[in-house]
Coordinates of C-alpha atoms in Angstrom, one line a residue:
X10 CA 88.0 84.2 93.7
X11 CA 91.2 85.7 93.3
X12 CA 90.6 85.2 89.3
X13 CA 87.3 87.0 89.7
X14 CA 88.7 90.1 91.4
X15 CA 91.3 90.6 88.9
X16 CA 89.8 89.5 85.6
X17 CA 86.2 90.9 85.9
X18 CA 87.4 94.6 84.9
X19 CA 88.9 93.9 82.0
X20 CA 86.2 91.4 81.2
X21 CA 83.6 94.0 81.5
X22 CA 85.4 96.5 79.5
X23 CA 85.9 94.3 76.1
X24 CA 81.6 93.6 76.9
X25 CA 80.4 97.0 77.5
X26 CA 80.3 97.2 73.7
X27 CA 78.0 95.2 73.3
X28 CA 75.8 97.0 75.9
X29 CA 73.9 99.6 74.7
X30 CA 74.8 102.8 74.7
X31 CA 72.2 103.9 77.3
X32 CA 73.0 101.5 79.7
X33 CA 76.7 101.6 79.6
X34 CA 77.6 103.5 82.6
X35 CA 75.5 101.2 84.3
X36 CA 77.1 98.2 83.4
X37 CA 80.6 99.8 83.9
X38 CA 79.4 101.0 87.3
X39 CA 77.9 97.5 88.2
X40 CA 81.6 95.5 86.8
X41 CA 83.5 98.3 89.4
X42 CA 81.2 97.5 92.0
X43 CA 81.1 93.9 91.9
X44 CA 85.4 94.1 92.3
X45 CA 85.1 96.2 95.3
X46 CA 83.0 93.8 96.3
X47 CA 85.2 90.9 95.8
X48 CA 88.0 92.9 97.4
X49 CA 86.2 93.8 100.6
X50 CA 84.5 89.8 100.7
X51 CA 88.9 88.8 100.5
X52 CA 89.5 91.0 103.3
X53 CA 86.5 89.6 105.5
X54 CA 88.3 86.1 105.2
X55 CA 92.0 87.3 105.5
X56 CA 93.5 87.8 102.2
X57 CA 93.1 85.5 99.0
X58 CA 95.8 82.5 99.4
X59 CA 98.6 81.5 96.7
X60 CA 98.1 80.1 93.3
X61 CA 100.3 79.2 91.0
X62 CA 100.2 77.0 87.8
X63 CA 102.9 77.4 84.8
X64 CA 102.2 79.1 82.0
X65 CA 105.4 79.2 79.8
X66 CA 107.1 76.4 81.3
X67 CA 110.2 76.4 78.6
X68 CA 110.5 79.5 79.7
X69 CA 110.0 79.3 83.3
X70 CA 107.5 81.5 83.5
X71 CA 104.4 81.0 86.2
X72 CA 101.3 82.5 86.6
X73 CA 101.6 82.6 90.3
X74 CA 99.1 85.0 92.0
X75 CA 98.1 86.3 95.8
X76 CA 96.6 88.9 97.9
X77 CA 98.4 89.0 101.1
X78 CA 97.4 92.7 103.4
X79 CA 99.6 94.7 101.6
X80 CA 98.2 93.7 98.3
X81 CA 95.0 93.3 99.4
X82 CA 94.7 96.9 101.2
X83 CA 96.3 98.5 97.6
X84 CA 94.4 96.6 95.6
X85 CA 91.0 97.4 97.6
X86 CA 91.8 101.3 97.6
X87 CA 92.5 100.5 93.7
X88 CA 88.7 98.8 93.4
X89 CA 87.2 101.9 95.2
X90 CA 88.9 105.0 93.6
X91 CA 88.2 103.2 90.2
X92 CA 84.3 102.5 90.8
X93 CA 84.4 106.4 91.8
X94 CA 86.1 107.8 88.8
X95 CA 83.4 105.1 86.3
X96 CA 80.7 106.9 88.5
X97 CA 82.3 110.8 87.4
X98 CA 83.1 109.9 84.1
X99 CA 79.2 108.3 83.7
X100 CA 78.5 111.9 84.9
X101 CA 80.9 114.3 83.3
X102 CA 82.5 112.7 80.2
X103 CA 80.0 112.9 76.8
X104 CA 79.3 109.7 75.4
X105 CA 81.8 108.1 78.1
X106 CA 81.6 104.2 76.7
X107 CA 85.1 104.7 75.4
X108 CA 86.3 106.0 78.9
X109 CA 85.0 103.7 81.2
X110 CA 86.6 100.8 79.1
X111 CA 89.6 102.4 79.6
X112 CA 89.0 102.7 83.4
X113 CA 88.3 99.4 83.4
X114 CA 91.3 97.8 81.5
X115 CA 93.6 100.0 83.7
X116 CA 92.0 98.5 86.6
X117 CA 92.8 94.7 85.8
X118 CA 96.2 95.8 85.2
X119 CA 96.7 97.5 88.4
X120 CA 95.0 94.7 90.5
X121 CA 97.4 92.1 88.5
X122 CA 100.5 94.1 89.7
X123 CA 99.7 93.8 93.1
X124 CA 98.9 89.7 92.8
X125 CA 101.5 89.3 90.8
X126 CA 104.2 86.6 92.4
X127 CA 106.4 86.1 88.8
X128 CA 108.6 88.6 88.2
X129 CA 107.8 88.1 84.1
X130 CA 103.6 88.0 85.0
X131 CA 104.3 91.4 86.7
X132 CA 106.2 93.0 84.0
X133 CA 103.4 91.9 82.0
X134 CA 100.6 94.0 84.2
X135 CA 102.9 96.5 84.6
X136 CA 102.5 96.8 80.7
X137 CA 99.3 96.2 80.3
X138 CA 98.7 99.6 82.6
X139 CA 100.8 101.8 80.0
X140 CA 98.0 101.1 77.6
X141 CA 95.2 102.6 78.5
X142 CA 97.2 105.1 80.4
X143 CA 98.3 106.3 76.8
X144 CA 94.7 105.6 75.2
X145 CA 93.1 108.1 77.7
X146 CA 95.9 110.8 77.1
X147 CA 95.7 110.1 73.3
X148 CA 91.9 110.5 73.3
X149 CA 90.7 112.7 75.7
X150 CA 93.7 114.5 76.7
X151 CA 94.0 118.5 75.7
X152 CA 96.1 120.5 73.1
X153 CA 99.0 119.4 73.8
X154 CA 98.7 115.9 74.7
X155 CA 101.1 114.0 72.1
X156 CA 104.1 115.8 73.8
X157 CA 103.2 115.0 76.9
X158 CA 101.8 110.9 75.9
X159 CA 105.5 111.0 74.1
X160 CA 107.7 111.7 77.3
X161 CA 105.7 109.5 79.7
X162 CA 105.9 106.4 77.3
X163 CA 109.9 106.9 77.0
X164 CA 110.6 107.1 80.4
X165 CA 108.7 104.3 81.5
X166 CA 109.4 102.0 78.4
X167 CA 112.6 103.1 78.8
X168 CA 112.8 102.0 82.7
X169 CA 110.8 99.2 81.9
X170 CA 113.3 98.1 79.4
X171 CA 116.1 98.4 81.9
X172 CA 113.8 96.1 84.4
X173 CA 113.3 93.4 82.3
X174 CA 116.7 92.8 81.2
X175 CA 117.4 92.9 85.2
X176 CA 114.7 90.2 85.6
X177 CA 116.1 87.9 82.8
X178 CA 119.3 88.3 84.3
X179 CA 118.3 87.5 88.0
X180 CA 116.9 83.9 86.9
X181 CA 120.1 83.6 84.5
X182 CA 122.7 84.2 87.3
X183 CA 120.8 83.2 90.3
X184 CA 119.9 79.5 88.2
X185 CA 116.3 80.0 89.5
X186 CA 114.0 77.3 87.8
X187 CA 111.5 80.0 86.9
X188 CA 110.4 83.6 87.3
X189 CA 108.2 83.0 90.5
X190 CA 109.3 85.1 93.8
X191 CA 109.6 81.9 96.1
X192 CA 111.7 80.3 93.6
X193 CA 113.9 83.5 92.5
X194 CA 114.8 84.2 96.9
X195 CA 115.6 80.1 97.0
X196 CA 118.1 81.6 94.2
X197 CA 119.5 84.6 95.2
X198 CA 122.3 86.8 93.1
X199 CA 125.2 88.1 95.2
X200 CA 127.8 90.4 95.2
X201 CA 128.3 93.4 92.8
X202 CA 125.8 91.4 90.4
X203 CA 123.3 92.2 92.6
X204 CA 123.8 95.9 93.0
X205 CA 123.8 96.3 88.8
X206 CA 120.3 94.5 88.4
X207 CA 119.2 96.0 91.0
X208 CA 119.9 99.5 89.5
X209 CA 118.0 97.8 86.4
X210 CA 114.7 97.4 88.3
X211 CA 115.1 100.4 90.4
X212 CA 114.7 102.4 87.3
X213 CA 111.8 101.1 86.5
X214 CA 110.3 101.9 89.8
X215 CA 111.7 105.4 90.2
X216 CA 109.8 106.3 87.2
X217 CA 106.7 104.8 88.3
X218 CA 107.6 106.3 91.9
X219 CA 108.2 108.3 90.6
X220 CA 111.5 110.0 92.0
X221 CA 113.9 112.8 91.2
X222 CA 115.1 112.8 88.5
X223 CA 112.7 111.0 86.5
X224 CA 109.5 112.4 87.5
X225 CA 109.5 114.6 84.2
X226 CA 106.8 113.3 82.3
X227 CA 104.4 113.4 85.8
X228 CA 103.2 117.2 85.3
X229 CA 102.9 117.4 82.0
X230 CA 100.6 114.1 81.7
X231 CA 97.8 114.9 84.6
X232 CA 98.2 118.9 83.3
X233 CA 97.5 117.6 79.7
X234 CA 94.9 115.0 80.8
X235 CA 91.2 116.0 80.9
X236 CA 89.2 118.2 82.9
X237 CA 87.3 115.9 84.3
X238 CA 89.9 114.6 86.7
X239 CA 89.2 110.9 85.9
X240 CA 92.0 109.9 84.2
X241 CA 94.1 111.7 86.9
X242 CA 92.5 109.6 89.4
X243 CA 93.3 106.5 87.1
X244 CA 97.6 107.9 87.0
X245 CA 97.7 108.2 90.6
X246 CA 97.1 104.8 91.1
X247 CA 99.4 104.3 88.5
X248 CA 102.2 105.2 91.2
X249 CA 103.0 101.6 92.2
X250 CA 107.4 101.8 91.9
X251 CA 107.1 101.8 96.2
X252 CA 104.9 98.9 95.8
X253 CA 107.6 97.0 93.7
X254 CA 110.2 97.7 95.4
X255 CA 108.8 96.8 98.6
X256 CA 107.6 93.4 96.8
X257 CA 110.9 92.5 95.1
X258 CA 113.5 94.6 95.2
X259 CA 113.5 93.8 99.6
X260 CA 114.2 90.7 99.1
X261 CA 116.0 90.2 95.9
X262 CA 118.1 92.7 96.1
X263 CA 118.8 93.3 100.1
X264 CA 122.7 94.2 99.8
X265 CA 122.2 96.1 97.1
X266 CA 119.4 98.2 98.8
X267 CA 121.3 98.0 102.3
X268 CA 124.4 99.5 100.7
X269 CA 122.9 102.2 98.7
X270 CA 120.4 103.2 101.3
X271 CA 122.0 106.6 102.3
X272 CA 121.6 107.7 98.6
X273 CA 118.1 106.4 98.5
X274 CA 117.2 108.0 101.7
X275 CA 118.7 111.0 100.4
X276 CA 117.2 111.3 96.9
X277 CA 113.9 110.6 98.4
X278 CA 114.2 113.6 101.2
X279 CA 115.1 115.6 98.2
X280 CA 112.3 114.8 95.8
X281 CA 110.1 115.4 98.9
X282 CA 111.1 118.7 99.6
X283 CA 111.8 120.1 96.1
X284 CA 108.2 118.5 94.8
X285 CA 106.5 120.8 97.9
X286 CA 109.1 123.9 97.2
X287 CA 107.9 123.1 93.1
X288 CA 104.3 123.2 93.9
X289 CA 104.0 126.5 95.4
X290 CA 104.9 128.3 92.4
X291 CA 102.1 126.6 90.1
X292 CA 99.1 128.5 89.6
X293 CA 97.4 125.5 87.8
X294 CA 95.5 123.0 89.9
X295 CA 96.2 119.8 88.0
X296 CA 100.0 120.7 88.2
X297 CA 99.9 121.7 91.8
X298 CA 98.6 118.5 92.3
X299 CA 101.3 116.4 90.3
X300 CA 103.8 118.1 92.4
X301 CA 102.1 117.4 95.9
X302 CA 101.6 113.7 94.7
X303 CA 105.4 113.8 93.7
X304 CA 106.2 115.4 97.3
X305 CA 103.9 112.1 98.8
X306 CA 105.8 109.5 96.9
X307 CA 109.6 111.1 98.0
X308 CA 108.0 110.3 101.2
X309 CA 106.9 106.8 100.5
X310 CA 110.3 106.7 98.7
X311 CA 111.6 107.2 102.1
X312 CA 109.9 104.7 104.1
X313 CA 110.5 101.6 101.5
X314 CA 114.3 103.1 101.3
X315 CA 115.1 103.3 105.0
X316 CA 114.5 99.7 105.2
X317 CA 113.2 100.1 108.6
X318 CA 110.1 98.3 109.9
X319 CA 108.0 101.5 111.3
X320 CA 109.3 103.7 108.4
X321 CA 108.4 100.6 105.7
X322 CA 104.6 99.9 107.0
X323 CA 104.3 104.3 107.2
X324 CA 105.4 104.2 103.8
X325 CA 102.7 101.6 102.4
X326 CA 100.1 103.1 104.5
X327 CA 100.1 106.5 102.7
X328 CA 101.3 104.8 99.6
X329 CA 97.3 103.4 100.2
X330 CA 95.6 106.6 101.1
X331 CA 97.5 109.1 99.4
X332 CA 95.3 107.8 96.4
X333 CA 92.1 108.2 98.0
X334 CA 92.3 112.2 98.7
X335 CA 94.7 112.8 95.7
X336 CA 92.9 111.2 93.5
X337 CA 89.3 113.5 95.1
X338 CA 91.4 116.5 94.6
X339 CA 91.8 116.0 90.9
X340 CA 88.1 115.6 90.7
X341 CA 87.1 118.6 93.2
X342 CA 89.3 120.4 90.7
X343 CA 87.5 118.4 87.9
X344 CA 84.4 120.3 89.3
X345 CA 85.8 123.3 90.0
X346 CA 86.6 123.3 85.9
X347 CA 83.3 122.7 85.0
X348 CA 81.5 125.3 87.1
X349 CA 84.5 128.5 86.7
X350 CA 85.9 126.8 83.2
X351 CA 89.3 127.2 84.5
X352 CA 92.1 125.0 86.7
X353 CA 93.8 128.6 87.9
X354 CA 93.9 129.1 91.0
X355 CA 93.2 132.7 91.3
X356 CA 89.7 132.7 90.3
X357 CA 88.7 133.6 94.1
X358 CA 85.7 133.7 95.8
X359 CA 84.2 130.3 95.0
X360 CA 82.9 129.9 98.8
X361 CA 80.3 132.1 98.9
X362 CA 78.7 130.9 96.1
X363 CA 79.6 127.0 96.4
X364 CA 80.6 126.0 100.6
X365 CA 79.9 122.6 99.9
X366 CA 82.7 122.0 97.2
X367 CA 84.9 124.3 98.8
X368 CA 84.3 122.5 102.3
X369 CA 84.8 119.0 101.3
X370 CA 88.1 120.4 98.9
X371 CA 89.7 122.1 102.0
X372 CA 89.3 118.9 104.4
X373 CA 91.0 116.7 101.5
X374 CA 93.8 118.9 101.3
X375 CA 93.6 118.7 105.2
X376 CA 94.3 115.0 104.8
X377 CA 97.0 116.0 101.8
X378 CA 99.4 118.2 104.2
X379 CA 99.0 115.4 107.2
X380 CA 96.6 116.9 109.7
X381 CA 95.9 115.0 112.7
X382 CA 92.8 112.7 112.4
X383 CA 92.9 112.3 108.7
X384 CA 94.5 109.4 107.1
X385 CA 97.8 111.3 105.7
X386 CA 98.9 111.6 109.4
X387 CA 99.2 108.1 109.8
X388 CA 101.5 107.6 107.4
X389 CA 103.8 110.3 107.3
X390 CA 104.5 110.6 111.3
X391 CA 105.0 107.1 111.1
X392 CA 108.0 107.3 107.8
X393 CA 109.2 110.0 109.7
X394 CA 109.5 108.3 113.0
X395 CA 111.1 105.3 111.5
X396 CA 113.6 107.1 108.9
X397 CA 114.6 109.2 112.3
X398 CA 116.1 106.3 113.6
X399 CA 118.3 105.9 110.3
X400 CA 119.0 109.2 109.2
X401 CA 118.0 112.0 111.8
X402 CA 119.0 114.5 108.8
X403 CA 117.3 113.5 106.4
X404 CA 114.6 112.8 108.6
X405 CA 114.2 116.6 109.1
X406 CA 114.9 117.1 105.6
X407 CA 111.9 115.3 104.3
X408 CA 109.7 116.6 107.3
X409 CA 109.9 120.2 106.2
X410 CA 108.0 119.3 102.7
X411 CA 105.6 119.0 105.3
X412 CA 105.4 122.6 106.1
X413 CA 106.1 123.6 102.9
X414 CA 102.9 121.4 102.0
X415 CA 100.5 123.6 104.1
X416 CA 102.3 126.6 102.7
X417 CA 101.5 125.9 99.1
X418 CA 97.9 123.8 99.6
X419 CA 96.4 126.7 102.1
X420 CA 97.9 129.3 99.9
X421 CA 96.5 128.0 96.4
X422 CA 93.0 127.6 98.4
X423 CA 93.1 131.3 99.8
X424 CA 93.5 132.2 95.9
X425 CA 90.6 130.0 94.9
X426 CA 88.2 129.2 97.8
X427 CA 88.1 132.6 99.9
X428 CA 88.8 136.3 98.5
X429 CA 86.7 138.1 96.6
X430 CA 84.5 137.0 93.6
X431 CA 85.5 139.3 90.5
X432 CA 82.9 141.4 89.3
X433 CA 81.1 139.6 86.2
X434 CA 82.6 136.2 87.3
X435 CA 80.1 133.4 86.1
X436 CA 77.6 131.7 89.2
X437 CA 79.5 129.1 90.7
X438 CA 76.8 126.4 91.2
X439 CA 77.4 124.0 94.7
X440 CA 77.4 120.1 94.6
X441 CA 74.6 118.8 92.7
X442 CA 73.6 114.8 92.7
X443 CA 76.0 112.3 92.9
X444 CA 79.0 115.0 93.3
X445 CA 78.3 114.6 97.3
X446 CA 79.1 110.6 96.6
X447 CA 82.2 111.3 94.6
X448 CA 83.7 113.7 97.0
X449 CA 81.8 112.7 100.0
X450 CA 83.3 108.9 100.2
X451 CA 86.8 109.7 99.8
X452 CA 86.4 111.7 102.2
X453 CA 84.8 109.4 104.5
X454 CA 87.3 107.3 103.9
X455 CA 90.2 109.7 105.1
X456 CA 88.3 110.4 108.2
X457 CA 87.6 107.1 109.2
X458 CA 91.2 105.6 108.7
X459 CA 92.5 108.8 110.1
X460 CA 90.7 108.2 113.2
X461 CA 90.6 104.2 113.5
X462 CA 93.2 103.0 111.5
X463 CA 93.9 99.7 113.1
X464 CA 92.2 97.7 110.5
X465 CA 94.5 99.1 107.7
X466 CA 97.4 98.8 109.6
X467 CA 96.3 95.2 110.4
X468 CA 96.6 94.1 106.8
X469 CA 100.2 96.0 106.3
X470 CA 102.1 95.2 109.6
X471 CA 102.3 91.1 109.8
X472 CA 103.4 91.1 106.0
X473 CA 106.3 94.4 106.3
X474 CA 107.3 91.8 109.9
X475 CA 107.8 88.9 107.9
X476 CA 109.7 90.2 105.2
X477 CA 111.9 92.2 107.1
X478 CA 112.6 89.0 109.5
X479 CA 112.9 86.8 106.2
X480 CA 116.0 89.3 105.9
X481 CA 117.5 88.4 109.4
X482 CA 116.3 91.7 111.4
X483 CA 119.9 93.1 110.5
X484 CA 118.3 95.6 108.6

């Protein structure tokens, strides 16, 4: 099963060729749906177990794969935003075959990082999600796209170089067999050897994080990206550095990240508040909302750095649902595009002519800046809470990008959503058709895992327990 939920994506996007033409966002819509599926049938029987086989064996390379809760919850919140942006881009995007294969490619390669138990097999997924990151910039992306395609591909080939020279290194000095997790912690590197590969993968993640100062290329690519929204949706996801650090660098690298945890802490805090002090001066949607996701990750940053157990499973948590409503705000402001043709947000006035859209867009950003009973309260009291306990400064540090976040998100809605309508303005129609599924299930999703979020937390807590007691508690 585990095959099937990571495979069928990419399987369906080679065959929707071959489909015709008419019939293609059906077929792409069907191949999402069937994942989610398999996702929500692998959390009904508690995660899909272990499997492993080699695959390069003079090389030590594995193809060892699992869903345990973390990966599980990620890679079921990956299934579900991706069969809603195949559904938009069926709707929105002209002639959209090109696009959903895209979507579809991206999704295998995200699903595979988050299965991924060989430190080579997850640089290889890691990879394979550049792709048709680049492919949907290069294609469908807006004037000045090449720029903006150019500096994300050097900074994350260039991280991802640094990372795979760390991983060849930990098997060479550790004298690990293979590439496979389980054998690579029977193997462990010490001392300063540690800390300098570790600083190798880190960069990696940071871009992917991504954290200050390599977050760069993150405005420029969703601002440059199209209208629609979708492949913004698909680069959120993208955001897996916590997720890899969490997975590998906690317990390859736990000196390392013990030792340098008070600059971690600290350049997390920072990207958290500059991001939200960053966002309020944008008067473009699509870059508002690359800073706010940047703001989110220097939180996530935070939990995964503080290395402590409440702070770690807060961390993951949003890391989950921040992709949910920030991937729906890029399409609300997808919609927004189509019906004003522009992403400003000073066009004013949209409310009385579409309370739907600007209903469901003002409870999203609700769950954005963390308010009580939506799902980005969850996670953000509970980094907080647990980074307190480390770093009481910083603590307060990061927890003021969460005023600042209300600031800039209820500000930037005032501009768009309420005022006046200019005079001449063009009709601003309300949801039609499947634009109430599109925002409407996020949405649902927010609320109900804002309200009852035991079953998430369920899948996160007994895996963050046993790898923080695999460590000895000390941390």
């Amino acid at each position: 099963m585990i095959h099937f939920f990571i495979f069928l994506p990419v399987l369906a996007s080679l065959l929707i060729f071959l489909v015709p033409v008419r019939w293609r966002e059906e077929f792409a819509g069907a191949a999402a749906g069937l994942t989610l599926a398999g996702g929500l049938w692998s959390w009904s029987v508690g995660g899909l177990s272990a499997y492993r086989i080699d695959w390069i064996p003079a090389l030590g390379v594995t193809y060892s794969v699992q869903m345990d809760g973390v990966s599980l919850l990620l890679g079921i919140v990956t299934a579900f935003m991706t069969l809603i942006a195949v559904i938009y881009a069926g709707k929105r995007i002209p002639n959209p075959g090109t696009m959903l294969s895209l979507i579809l490619m991206m999704e295998t390669g995200l699903l595979g990082i988050y299965a991924a138990r060989d430190l080579v097999l997850f640089y290889v997924f890691f990879e394979d999600a550049l792709i048709p990151a680049l492919l949907m910039l290069a294609i469908y992306g807006k004037t000045h796209r090449m720029a903006a395609l150019i500096k994300f591909a050097a900074y994350t080939l260039f991280g991802s170089l640094l990372m795979l020279i760390s991983i060849i290194a930990l098997k060479y000095y550790g004298g690990s067999p293979t590439f496979a997790l389980s054998d690579l912690q029977a193997n462990p590197v010490t001392g300063p050897v540690q800390t300098w590969l570790f600083l190798g993968f880190l960069a990696a993640m940071a871009v992917k994080l991504p954290l200050f100062p390599l977050h760069a290329w993150l405005p420029d690519f969703h601002a440059q990206n199209h209208d629609s929204g979708v492949a913004d949706v698909m680069g959120t996801l993208y955001k897996v550095g916590a997720y890899g650090l969490f997975r590998f660098s906690v317990v390859l690298f736990p000196d390392a990240m013990l030792e340098l945890r008070p600059i971690l802490m600290g350049l997390a805090a920072f990207t958290a508040l500059y991001a939200a002090w960053i966002a309020f001066s944008q008067s473009d949607w699509k870059r508002l909302l690359a800073y706010a996701g940047l703001s989110h990750m220097g939180l996530v940053g935070l939990g995964i750095f503080s290395l402590n157990e409440t702070a770690m499973i807060g961390g993951l948590f949003l890391l989950a649902f921040q992709n949910v409503y920030t991937g729906a705000l890029f399409l609300a402001a997808g919609m927004l595009q189509e019906r004003v043709g522009s992403l400003s947000t000073k066009v004013g006035g949209v409310m009385t002519q579409a309370g739907v859209l600007s209903g469901m867009t003002m409870t999203l950003w609700f769950a954005s800046i963390a308010v009580p009973g939506l799902a980005g309260f969850i996670g953000e009291f509970s980094i907080l809470l647990g980074a307190y306990q480390i770093s009481p400064w910083l603590a307060f540090l990061a927890g003021l990008s969460t005023i600042a976040a209300a600031a800039y998100a209820l500000t930037a809605y005032q501009t768009t959503y309420w005022q006046v309508r200019p005079a001449g303005a063009v009709l601003v129609h309300d949801l039609r058709d499947l634009d109430w599924l599109i925002l409407g299930a996020p949405l649902a999703v927010a609320i109900f895992f804002g309200v009852y979020s035991g079953p998430a937390l369920a899948l996160v807590q007994p895996v963050v327990r046993a790898w923080m007691s695999g460590l000895g508690g000390g941390l």
